[in-house]
XYZ file of C-alpha atoms in Angstrom:
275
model
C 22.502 -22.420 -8.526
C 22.548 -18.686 -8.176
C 24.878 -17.464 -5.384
C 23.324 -16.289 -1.708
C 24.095 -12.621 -2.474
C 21.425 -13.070 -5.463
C 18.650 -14.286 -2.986
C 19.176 -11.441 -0.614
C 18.848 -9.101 -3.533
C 15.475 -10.460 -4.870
C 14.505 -10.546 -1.030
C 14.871 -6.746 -1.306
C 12.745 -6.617 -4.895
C 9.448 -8.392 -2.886
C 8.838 -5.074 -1.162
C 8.355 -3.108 -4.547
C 6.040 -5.331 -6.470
C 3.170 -2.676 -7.308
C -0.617 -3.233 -6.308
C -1.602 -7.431 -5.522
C -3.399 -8.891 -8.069
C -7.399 -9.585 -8.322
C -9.279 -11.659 -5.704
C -11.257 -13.451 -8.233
C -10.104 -17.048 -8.966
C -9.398 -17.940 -12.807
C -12.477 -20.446 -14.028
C -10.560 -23.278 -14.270
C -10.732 -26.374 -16.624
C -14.128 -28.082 -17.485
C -13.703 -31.020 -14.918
C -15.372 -33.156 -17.512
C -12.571 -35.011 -19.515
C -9.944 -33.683 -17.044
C -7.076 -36.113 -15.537
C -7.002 -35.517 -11.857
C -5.657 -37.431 -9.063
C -7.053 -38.012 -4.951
C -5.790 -36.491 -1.705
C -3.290 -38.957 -1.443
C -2.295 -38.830 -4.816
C -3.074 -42.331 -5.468
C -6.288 -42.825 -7.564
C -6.884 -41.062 -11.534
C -10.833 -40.474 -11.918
C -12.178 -36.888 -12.408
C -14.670 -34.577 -10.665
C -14.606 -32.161 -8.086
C -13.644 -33.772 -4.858
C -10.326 -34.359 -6.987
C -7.362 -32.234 -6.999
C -5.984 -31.286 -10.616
C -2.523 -32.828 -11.380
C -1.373 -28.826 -11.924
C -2.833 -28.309 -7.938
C -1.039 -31.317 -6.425
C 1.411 -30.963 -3.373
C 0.464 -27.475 -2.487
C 2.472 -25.453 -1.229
C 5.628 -26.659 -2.791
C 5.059 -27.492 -6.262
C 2.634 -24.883 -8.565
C 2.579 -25.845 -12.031
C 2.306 -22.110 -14.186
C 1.866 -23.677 -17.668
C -1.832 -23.584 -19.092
C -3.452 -27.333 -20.050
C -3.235 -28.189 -24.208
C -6.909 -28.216 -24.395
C -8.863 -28.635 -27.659
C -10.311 -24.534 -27.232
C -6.551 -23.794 -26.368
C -6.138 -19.554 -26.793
C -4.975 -18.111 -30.248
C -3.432 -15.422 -30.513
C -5.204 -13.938 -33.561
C -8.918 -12.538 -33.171
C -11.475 -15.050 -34.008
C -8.852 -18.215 -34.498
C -9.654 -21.259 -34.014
C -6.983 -24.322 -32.618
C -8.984 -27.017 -33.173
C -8.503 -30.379 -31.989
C -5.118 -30.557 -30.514
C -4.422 -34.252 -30.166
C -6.089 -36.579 -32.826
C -6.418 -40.118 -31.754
C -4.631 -42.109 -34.711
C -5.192 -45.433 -33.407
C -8.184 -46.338 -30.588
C -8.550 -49.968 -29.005
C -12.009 -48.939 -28.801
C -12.416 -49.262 -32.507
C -10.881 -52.919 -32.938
C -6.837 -51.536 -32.582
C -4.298 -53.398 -30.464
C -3.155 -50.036 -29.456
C -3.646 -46.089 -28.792
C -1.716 -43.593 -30.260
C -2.386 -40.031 -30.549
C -0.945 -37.421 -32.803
C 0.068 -33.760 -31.266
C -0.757 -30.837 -33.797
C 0.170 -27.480 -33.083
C 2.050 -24.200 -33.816
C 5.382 -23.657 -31.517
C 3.985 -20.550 -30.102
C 0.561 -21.668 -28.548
C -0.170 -22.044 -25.252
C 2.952 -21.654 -22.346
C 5.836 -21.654 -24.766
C 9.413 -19.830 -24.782
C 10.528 -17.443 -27.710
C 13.932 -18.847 -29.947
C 16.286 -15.142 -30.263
C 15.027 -16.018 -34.269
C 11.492 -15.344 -33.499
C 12.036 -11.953 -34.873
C 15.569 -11.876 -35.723
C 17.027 -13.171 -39.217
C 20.426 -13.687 -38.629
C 19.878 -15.213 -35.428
C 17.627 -17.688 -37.457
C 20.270 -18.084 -39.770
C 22.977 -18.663 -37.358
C 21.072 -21.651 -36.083
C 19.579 -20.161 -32.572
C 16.860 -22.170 -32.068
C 15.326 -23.288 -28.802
C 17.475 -25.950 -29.080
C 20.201 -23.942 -28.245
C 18.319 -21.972 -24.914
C 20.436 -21.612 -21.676
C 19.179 -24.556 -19.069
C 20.648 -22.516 -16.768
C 18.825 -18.935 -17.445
C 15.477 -21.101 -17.867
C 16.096 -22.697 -14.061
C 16.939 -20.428 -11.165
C 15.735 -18.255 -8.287
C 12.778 -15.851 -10.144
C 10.936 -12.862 -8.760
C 7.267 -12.575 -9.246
C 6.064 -9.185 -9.711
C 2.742 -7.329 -9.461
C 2.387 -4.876 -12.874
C 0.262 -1.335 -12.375
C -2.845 -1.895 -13.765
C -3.496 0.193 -15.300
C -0.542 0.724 -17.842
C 1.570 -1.436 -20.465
C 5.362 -2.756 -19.186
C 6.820 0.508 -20.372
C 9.731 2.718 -19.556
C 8.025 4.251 -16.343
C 6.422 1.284 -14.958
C 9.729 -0.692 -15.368
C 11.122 2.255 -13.279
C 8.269 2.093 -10.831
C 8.722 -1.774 -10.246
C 12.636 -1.049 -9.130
C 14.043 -4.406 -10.029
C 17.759 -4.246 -8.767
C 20.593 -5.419 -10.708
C 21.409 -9.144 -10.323
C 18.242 -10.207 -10.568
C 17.899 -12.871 -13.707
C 14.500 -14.214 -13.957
C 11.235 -12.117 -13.962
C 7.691 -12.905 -13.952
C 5.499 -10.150 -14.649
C 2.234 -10.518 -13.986
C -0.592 -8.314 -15.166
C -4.251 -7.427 -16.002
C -3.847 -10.306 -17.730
C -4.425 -12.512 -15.318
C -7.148 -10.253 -13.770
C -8.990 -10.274 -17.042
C -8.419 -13.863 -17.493
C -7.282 -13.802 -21.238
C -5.767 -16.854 -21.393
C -8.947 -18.873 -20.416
C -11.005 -17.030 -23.244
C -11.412 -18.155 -26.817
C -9.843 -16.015 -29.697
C -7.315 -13.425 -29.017
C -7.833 -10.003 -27.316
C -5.658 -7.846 -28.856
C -6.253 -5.298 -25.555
C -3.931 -7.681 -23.768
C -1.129 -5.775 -21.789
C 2.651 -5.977 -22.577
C 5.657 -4.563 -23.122
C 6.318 -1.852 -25.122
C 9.544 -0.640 -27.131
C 10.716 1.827 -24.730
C 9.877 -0.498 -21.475
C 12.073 -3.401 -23.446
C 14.740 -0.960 -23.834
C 14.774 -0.177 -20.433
C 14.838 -3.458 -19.047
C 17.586 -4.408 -21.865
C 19.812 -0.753 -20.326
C 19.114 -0.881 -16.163
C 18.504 -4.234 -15.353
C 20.260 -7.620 -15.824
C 17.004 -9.637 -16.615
C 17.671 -12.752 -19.060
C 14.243 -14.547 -18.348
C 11.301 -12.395 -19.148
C 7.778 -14.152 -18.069
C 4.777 -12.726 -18.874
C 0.812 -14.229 -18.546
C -0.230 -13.418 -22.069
C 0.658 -15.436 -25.600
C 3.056 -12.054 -26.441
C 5.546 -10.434 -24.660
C 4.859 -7.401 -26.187
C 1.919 -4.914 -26.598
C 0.313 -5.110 -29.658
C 0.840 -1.786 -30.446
C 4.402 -2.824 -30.238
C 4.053 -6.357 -31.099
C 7.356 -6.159 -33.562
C 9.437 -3.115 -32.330
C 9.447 -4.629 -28.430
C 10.868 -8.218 -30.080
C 13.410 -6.459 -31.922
C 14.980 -4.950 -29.173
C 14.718 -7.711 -26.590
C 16.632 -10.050 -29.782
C 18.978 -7.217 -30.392
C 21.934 -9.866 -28.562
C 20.218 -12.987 -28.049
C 20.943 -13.264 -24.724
C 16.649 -12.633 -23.644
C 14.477 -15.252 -22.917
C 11.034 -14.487 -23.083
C 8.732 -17.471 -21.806
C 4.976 -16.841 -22.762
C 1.638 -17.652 -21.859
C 1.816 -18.602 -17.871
C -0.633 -19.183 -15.684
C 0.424 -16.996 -12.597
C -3.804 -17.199 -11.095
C -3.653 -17.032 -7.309
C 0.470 -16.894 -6.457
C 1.774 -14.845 -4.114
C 4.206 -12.126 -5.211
C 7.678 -12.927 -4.165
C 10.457 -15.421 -4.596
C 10.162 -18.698 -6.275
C 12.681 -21.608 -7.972
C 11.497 -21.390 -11.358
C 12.090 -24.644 -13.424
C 11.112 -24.207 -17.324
C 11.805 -27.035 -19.824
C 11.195 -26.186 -23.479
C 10.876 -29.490 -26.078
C 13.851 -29.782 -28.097
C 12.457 -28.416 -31.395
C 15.470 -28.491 -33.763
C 15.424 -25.660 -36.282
C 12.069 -23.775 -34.094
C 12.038 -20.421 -33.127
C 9.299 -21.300 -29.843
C 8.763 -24.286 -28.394
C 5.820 -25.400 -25.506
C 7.077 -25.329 -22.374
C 6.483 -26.859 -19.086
C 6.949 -24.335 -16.262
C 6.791 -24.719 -12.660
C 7.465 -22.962 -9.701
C 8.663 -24.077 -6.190
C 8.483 -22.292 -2.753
């Protein structure tokens, strides 16, 4: 784990998050079809007197990766996911067993970025998300509050004053006041960073985890130029797609476990965060 002087220094980073985030709470999951779990955590049933399994132990435990659902986000305007698990074999038509099948691209829902996302020789060298530091994607993490009214560039980077020594940021955004990663078919409006606020965060800070609540860590104005220079070295992690709804700004152990995709440039990703 990260050393005391680390925690004091993110301590110091709460005070100059910008502006809080919306009021509004996100809409949520369809309860219908959704696994939840009672008060005391015993009993599996669904409907609203029953706390989601991403809700449970409040308070110490907030789970920041978006559901698989079948109407899962795209990125692209107007795409479609589809069904995302396919039920191969059902015991209620005459099998002896269940078995589902998971179909899906590696950069869909929460999901970290490989350095050969957007970086040949990184590909070629074998950098997959197989090869992601455990111990940049678990540590102490700051949660910051974005303007809102601006991409992640060079002058909001400056405005958010992230000190050196700090590893792991999320940056939350309009996104999340908007809601784009409930809606179907991308928004291509959605906020990120652009080349010159990667560049800055690659020249003043020390940032290896970048967290962001959109499918993209870039604008799409600068959907390619802002990936090439965070996978200049491939020392960046960006980890896309969270579901930062209704946290408080501040200081968090973030835990984020990518599946071991051999070969894959992204992987989904279960991230949590704990107070």
């Amino acid at each position: 784990m990260d050393a005391a002087p680390l925690l004091a220094l993110l301590l110091a980073a709460v005070s100059l998050s910008a502006a809080a985030a919306g009021d509004g709470a996100h809409p949520g999951y369809s309860d219908e079809g959704t696994c939840t779990v009672d008060a005391a955590g015993a009993g599996v049933g669904s409907g609203p007197e029953l706390r989601r399994l991403e809700e449970r132990r409040p308070g110490r435990i907030i789970d920041i990766t978006h559901a698989y659902v079948p109407d899962l986000l795209a990125f692209a305007p107007g795409a479609v996911t589809g069904p995302l698990v396919h039920l191969k074999e059902s015991m209620a038509n005459g099998s002896e067993y269940n078995l589902s099948e998971l179909r899906l691209e590696c950069h869909m829902g929460t999901h970290v970025d490989a350095p050969g996302h957007m970086n040949q020789g990184h590909f070629a060298a074998g950098l997959d998300v197989d090869t992601l530091d455990l111990d940049v994607l678990n540590g102490p993490a700051l949660l910051v509050d974005v303007p809102r009214d601006t991409n992640i560039t060079a002058e909001a980077m400056e405005f958010l004053n992230i000190p050196r020594g700090v590893r792991r940021v999320l940056f939350r955004t309009l996104n999340t006041d908007r809601k784009l990663m409930w809606r179907k078919g991308g928004d291509m409006s959605y906020v990120g960073f652009t080349e010159d606020g990667a560049q800055w965060l690659v020249d003043n800070t020390d940032i290896k985890l970048v967290g962001i609540d959109s499918l993209s860590v870039a604008a799409f104005e600068h959907l390619i130029s802002a990936h090439v220079v965070f996978f200049k070295t491939p020392d960046i992690i960006p980890v896309e797609g969270l579901k930062l709804d209704n946290i408080e700004t501040g200081i968090y152990m973030l835990h984020c476990l990518p599946l071991r995709l051999v070969g894959a440039e992204g992987a989904p990703t279960r991230c949590i965060l704990i107070k």
